[in-house]
Coordinates of C-alpha atoms in Angstrom, one line a residue:
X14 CA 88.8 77.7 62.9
X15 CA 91.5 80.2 63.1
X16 CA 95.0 79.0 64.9
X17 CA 97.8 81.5 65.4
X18 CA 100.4 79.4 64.9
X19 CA 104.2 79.5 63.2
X20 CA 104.7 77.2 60.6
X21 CA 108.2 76.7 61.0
X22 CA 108.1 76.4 64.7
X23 CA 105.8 73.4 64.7
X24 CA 108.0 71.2 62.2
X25 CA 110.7 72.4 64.9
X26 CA 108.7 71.0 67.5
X27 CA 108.1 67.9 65.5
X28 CA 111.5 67.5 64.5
X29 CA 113.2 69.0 68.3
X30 CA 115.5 66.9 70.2
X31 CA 114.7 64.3 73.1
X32 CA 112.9 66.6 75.9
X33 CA 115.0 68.5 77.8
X34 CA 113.6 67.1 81.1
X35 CA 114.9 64.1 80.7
X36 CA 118.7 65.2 81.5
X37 CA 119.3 66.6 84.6
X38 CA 119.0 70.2 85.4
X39 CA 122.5 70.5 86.8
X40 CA 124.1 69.8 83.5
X41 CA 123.1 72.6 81.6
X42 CA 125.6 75.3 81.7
X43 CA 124.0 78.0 79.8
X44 CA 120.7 79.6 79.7
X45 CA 117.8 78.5 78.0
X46 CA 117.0 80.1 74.8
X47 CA 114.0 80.3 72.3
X48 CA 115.0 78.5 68.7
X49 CA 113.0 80.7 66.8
X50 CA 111.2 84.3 67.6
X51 CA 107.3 84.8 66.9
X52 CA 105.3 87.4 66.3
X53 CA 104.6 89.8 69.7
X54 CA 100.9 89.8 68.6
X55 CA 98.7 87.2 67.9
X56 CA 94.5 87.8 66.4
X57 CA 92.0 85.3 67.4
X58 CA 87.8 85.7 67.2
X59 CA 85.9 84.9 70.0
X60 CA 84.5 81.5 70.2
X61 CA 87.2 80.2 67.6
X62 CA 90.7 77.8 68.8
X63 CA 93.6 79.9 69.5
X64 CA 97.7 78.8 70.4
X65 CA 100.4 80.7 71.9
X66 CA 103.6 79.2 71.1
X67 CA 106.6 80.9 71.0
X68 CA 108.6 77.6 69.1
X69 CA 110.6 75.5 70.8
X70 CA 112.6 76.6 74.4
X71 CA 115.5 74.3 74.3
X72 CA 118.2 73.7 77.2
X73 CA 115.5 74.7 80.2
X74 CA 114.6 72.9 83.4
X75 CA 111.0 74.5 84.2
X76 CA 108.7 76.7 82.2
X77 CA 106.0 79.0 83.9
X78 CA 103.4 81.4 82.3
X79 CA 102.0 84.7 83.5
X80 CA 99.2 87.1 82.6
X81 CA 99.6 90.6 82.5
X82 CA 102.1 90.2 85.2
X83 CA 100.1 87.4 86.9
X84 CA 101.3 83.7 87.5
X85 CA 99.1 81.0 85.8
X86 CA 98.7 78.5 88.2
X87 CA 98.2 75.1 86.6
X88 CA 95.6 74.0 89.7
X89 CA 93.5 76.8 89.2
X90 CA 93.8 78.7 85.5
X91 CA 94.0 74.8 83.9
X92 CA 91.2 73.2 85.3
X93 CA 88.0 74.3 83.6
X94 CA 88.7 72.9 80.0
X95 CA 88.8 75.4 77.7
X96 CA 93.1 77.0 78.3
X97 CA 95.3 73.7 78.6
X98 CA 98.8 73.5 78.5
X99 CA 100.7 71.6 75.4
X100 CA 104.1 70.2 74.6
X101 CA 105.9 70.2 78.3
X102 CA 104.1 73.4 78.8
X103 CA 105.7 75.3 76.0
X104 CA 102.3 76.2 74.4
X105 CA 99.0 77.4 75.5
X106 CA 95.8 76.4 73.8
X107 CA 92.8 78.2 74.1
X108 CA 89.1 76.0 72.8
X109 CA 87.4 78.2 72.6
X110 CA 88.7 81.9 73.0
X111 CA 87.0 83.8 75.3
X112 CA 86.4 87.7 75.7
X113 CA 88.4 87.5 79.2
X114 CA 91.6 85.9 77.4
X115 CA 92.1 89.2 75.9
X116 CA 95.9 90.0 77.8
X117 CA 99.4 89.9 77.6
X118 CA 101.0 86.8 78.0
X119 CA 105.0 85.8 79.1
X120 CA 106.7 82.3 78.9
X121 CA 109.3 82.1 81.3
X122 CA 111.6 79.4 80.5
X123 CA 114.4 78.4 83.9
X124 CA 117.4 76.4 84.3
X125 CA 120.6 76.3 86.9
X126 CA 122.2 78.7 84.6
X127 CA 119.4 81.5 84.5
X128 CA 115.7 82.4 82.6
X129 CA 114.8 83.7 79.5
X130 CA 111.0 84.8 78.8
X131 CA 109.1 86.0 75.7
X132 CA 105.5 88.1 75.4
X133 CA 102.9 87.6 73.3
X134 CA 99.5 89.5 73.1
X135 CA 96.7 88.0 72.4
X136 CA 94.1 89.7 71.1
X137 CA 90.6 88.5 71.0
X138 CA 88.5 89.6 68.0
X139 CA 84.4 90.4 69.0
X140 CA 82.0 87.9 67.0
X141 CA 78.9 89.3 64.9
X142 CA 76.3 87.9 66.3
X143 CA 73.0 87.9 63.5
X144 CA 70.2 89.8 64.8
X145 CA 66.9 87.8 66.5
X146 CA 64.4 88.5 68.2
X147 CA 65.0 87.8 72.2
X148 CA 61.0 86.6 72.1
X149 CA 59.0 84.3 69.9
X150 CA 57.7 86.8 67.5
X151 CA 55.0 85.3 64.6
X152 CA 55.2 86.0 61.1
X153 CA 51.7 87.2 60.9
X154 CA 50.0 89.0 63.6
X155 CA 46.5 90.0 63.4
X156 CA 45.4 93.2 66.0
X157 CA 41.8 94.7 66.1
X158 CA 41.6 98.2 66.8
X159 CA 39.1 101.2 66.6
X160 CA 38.7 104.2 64.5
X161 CA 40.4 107.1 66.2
X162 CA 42.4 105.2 68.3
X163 CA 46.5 104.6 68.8
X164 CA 48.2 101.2 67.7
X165 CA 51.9 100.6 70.1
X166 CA 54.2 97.7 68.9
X167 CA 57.9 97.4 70.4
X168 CA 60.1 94.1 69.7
X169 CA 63.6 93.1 71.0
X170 CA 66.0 92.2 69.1
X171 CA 69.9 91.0 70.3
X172 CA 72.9 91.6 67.8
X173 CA 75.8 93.5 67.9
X174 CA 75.6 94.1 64.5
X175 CA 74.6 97.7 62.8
X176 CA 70.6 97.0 61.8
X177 CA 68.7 98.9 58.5
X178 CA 64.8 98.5 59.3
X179 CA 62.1 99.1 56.9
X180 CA 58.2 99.1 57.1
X181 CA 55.8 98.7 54.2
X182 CA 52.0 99.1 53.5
X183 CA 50.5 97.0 50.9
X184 CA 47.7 98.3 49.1
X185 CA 45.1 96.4 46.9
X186 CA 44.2 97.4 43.6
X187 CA 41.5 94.8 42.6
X188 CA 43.5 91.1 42.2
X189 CA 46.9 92.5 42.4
X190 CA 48.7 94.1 45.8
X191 CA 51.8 96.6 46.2
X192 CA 54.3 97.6 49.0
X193 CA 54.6 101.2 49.7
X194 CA 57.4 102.6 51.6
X195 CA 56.0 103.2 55.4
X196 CA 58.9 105.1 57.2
X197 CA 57.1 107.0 59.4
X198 CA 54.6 104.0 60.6
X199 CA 58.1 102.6 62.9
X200 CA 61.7 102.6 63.3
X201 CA 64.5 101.0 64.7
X202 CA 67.1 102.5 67.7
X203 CA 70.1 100.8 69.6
X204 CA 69.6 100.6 73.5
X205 CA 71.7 102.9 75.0
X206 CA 72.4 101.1 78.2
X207 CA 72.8 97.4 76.8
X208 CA 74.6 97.9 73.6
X209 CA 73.6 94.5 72.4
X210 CA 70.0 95.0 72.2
X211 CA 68.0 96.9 69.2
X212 CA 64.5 97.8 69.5
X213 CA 62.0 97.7 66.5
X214 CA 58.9 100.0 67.2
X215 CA 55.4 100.0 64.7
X216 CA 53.3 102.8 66.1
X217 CA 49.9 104.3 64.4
X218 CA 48.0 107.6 66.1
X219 CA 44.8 108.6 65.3
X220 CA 43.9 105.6 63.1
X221 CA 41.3 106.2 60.1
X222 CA 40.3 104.0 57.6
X223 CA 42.7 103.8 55.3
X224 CA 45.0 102.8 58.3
X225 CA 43.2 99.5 58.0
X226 CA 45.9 97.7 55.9
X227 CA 48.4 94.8 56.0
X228 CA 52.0 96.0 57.2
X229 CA 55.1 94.3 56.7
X230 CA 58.5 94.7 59.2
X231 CA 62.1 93.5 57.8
X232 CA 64.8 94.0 59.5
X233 CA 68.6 93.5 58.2
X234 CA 72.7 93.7 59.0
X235 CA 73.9 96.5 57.2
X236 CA 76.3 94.1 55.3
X237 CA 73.7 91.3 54.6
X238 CA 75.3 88.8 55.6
X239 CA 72.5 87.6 58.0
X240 CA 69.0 86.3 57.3
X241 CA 66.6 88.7 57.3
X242 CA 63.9 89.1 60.0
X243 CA 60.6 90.2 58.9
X244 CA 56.9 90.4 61.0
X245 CA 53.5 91.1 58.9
X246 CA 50.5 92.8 60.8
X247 CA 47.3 92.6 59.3
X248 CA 45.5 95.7 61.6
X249 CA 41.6 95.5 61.0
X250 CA 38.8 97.3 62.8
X251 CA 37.2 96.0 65.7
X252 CA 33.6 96.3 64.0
X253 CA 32.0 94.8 68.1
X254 CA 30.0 97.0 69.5
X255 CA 27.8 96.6 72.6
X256 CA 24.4 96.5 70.9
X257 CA 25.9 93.4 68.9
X258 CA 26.5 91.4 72.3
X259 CA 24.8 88.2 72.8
X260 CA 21.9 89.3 75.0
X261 CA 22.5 86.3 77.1
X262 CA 25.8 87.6 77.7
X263 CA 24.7 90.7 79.6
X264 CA 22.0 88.5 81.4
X265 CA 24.6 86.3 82.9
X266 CA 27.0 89.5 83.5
X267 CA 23.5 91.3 85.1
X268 CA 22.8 88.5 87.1
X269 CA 26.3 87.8 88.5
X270 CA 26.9 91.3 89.5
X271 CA 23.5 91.5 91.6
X272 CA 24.5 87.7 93.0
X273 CA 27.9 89.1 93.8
X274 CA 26.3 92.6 95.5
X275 CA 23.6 90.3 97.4
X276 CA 26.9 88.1 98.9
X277 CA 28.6 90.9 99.8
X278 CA 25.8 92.5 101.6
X279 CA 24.9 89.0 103.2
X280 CA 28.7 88.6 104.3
X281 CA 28.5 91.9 105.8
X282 CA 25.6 91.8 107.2
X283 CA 26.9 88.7 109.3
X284 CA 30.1 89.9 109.9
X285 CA 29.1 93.8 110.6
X286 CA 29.3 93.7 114.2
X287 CA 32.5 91.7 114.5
X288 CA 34.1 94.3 112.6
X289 CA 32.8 96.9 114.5
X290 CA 33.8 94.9 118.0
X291 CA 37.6 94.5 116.2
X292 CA 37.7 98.2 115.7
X293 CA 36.1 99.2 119.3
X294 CA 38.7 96.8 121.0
X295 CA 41.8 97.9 118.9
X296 CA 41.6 101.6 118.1
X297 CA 39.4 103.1 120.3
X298 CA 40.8 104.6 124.1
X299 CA 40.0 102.5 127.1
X300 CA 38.3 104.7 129.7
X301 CA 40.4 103.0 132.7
X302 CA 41.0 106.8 133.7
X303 CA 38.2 108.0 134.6
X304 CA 38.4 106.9 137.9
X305 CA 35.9 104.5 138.2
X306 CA 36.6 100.5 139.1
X307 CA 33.7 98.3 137.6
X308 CA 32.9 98.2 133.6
X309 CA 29.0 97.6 134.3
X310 CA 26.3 97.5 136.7
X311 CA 23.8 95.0 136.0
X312 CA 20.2 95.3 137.4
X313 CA 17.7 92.4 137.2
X314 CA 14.8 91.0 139.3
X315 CA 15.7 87.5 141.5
X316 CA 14.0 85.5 139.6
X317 CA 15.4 82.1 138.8
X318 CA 15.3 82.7 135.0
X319 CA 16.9 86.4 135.5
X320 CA 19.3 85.2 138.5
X321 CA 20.8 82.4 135.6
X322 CA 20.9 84.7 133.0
X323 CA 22.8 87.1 134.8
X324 CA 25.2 85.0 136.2
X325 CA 25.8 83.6 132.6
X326 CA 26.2 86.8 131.6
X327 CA 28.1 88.0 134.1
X328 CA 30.7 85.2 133.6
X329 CA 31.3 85.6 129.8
X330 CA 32.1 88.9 130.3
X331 CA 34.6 88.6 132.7
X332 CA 35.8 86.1 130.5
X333 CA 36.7 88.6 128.5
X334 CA 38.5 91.2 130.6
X335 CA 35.3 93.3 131.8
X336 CA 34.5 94.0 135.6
X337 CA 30.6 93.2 135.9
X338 CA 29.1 94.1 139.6
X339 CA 26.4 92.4 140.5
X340 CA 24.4 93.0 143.9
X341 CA 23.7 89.8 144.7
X342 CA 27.2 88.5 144.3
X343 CA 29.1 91.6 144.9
X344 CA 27.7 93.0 148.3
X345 CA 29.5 92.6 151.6
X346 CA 27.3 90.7 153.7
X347 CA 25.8 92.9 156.8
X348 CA 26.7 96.0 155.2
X349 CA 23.6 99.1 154.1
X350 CA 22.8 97.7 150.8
X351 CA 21.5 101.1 149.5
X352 CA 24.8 102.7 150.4
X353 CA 26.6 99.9 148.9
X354 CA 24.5 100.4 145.7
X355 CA 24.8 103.7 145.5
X356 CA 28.5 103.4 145.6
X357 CA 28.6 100.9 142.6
X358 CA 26.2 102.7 140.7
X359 CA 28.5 105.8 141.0
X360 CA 31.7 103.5 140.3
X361 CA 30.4 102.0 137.1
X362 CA 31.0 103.1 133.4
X363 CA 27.8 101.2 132.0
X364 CA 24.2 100.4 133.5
X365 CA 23.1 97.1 132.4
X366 CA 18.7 96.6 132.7
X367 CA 17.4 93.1 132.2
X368 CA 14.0 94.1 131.2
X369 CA 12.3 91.1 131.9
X370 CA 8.3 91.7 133.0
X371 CA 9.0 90.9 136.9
X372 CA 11.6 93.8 136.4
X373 CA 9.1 96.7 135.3
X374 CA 6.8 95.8 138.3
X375 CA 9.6 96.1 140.8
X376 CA 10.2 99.1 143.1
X377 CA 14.1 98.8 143.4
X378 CA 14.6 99.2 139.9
X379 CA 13.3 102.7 139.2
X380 CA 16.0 103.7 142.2
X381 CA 18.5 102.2 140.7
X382 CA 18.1 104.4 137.4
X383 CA 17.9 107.6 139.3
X384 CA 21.0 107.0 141.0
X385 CA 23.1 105.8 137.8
X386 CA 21.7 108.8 135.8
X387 CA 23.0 111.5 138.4
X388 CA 26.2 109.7 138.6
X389 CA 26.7 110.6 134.5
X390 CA 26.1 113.4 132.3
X391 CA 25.0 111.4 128.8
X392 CA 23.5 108.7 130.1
X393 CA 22.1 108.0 126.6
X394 CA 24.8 106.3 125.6
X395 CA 25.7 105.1 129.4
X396 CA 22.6 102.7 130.0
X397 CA 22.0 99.7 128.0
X398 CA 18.5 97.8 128.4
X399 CA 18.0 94.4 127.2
X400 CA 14.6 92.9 126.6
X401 CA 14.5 89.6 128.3
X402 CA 11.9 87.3 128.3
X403 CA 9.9 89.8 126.3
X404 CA 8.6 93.1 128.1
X405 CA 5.5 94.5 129.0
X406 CA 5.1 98.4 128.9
X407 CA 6.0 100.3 131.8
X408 CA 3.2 102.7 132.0
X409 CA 3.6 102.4 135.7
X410 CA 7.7 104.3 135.8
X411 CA 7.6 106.7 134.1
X412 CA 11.7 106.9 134.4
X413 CA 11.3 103.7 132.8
X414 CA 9.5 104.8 129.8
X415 CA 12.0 107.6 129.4
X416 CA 15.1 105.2 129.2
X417 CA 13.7 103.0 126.7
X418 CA 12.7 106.0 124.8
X419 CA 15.9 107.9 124.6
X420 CA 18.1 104.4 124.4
X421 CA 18.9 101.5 121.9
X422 CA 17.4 98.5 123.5
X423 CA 19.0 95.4 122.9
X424 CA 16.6 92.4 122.3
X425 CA 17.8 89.0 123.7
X426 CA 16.6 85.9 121.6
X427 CA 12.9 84.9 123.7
X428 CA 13.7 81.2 124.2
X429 CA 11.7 78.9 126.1
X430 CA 13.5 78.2 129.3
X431 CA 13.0 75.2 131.1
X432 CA 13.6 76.4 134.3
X433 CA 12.0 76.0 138.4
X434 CA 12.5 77.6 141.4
X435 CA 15.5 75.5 142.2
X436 CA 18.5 76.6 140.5
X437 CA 21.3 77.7 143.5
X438 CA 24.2 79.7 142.6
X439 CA 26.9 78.7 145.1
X440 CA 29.3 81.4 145.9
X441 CA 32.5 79.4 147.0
X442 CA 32.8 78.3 143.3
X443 CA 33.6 79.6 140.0
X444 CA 31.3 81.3 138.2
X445 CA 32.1 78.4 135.1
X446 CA 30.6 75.6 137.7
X447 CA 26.6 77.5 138.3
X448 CA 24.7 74.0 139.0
X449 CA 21.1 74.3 137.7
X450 CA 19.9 70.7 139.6
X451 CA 16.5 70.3 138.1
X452 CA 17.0 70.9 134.4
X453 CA 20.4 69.5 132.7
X454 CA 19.1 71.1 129.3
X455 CA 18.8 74.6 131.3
X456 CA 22.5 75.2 130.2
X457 CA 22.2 74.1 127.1
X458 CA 19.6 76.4 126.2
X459 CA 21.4 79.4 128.0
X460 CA 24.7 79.1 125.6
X461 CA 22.6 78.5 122.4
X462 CA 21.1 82.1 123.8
X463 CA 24.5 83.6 123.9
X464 CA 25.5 82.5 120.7
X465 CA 23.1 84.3 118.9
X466 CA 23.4 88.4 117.9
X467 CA 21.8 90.0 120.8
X468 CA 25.4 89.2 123.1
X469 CA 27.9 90.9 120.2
X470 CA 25.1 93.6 120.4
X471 CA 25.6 93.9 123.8
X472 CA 29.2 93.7 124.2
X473 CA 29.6 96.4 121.3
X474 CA 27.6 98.9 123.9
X475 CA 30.2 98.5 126.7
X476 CA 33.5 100.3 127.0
X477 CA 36.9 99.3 124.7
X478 CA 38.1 96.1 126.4
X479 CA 40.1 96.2 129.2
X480 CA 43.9 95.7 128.8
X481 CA 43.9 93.0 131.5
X482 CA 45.3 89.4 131.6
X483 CA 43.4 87.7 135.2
X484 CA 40.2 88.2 136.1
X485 CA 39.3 90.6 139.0
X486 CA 36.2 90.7 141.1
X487 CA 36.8 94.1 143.2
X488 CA 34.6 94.8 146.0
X489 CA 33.5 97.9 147.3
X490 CA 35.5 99.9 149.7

């Protein structure tokens, strides 16, 4: 350790009087005074023990200290170990020296009769620090590579110390091995931004045969002082190719990659039409301009096993936001039911046909159409039959045949419904509370029905959804 300290003023110290503290300040009647002078500039390395002392202060009441200009204050500059205050505070002791120590430092030394001070610089000497690499790095390092191609190595290394690096080849000659001088397979370079860090690059291009070799990195301080840091890379040819692979490796790889195609199309097969329900809902325009006040018109035959379908139906999509007329809820009692048809059928963005058998052989049905298809110009893409209860052919309407050539028909699953003559929808209640009296697994059989693909089909076919929070059943003017 290194200590900057005067000889002669420590056998003064040992030797001083009783401490000056111990009389009272009011008797001394000069100033305070240093016995002997020091030197103005004192050398210390960093991490080493360092004292600043400038020998004894005799005849003085207090003594302070100051850093270039600044007060040390004793509850804050003290307190974290390594600067502590010796002798009555008439040295400063520095374990260890730091980098920041590095200032100019005055003793002030005070009695009733006046102050004296003294500088000293201190001076705080940078430690070499022997070069390493900032990650493990192996001795040996073996790397595959191919004919033709380019081999990129880069280490770190941290020390502020001046580094020579050197590369070598070693070539065989039978039993016995040299090292050739390899200068312009890497070299070394100082980081410009961080000036503690050196970088070490190997770097082939264009590799050929002889390329194939056993290389060997040193690196050293210019003044060898350090222990040398060395890497050996043995760089051999990567002699795999794909008609060597283990054919039951490619099965596995075939086989996983057609598994992994088949789940995806599966997954997208079952998910298809929710995706394309997210994307109608969300990015598509709602069509609540077009001045017209229901979202479908659904036409169906009274039949017990229509009437609960539609009413099912009819409820789930309100449910979710849609306005669903329906003539046999939605008419105004003693009111023309053709004019109030009409007027719907005008008013309504989709036309909704539950093709059931009953519904080809009624009359109404084919006047319904008519007057839906002059209310729109593409009714292609307006009307959206569903095949209920499975459907006979319509060779009877021709308007009939025409609609289910020119549209998409969506099939409903053909369940068995256990259902009679009996089933009353009561208007004074919700739609939620249909009572089917004669059949409690009626219900049950109607929701498995809407679970299934044919309702997303459906709902894909009407209008973007509404942007409305209660449910509305509007009536006709």
């Amino acid at each position: 350790m290194k200590i900057a300290v005067c000889f002669p003023c420590i056998l003064l110290i040992v030797c001083r009087l009783p401490s000056a503290q111990s009389v009272p300040c009011s008797s001394y009647a000069d100033k305070p005074f240093f016995e002997r002078n020091t030197s103005s500039l004192i050398f210390a390395e960093e991490g080493d023990t360092a004292l600043l002392n400038f020998c004894s202060a005799a005849n003085y009441c207090s003594i302070q200290w100051f850093k270039n200009g600044q007060r040390l204050d004793p509850s804050q500059n003290f307190t974290d170990g390594h600067l502590v205050v010796k002798d009555d505070g008439r040295m400063l002791w520095f374990s260890p020296v730091l980098a920041s120590d590095k200032g100019n430092y005055t003793c002030v030394a005070t009695n009733n009769a006046g102050s004296v001070r003294k500088a000293q610089e201190l001076e705080v000497k940078r430690s070499n620090k022997c070069p390493a690499f900032t990650t493990e790095s192996h001795k040996a390092l073996d790397r595959l590579t191919e004919v033709g191609a380019d081999h990129f190595e880069k280490w770190e290394i941290e020390t502020n110390m001046d580094l020579d690096c050197y590369f070598f080849k070693e070539i065989r000659a039978g039993n016995s091995s040299n090292d050739t001088d390899c200068s312009d397979c890497g070299w070394c370079y100082k980081d410009t931004v961080t000036p503690d860090i050196w970088y070490a690059v190997f770097n082939l291009t264009h590799i050929s045969q002889k390329d194939f070799a056993t290389y060997k990195f040193f690196v050293y301080d210019k003044h060898r002082t350090c222990t040398r840091l060395s890497v050996e890379i043995n760089l051999s040819q990567n002699k795999t190719s794909f008609s060597e692979v283990n054919s039951t490796t490619v099965t596995t790889a075939t086989c996983s990659i057609v598994l992994f195609v088949m789940l995806c199309t599966l997954t997208w097969h079952v998910i298809k039409v929710d995706v394309q329900l997210f994307v109608k809902d969300h990015l598509y325009k709602t069509e609540d301009d077009d001045g017209r006040c229901y979202d479908a018109y659904i036409s169906y035959t009274w039949t017990d096993t229509d009437r609960l379908f539609v009413l099912q139906l009819k409820s789930r999509l309100e449910k979710k936001g849609y306005r669903v007329y329906v003539p046999e809820i939605d008419n105004l009692p003693g009111g023309c039911t053709a004019h109030q048809l009409t007027q719907a059928l005008q008013r309504s963005r989709r036309f909704i046909m539950v093709l059931s058998p009953e519904y080809v052989r009624a009359n109404f049905t084919a006047f319904e159409v008519n007057i839906f298809i002059e209310a729109v110009t593409q009714y292609k893409n307006f009307i959206i039959p569903i095949e209920f209860q499975g459907l006979l052919s319509p060779d009877e309407s021709a308007i009939l045949r025409h609609v289910l050539k020119v549209g998409q028909t969506v099939t409903w699953a053909n369940i068995d419904w256990p259902l009679s003559d009996n089933s009353v929808y009561h208007e004074e209640e919700s739609l939620d509370t249909i009572i089917v009296e004669n059949s409690k697994n009626s219900k049950t059989v109607m929701e498995k029905s809407f679970r299934m693909k044919g309702f997303k089909q459906l709902v894909l076919k009407l209008p973007p959804k509404p942007k409305r929070t209660t449910r509305n059943f509007y009536l006709l003017e």
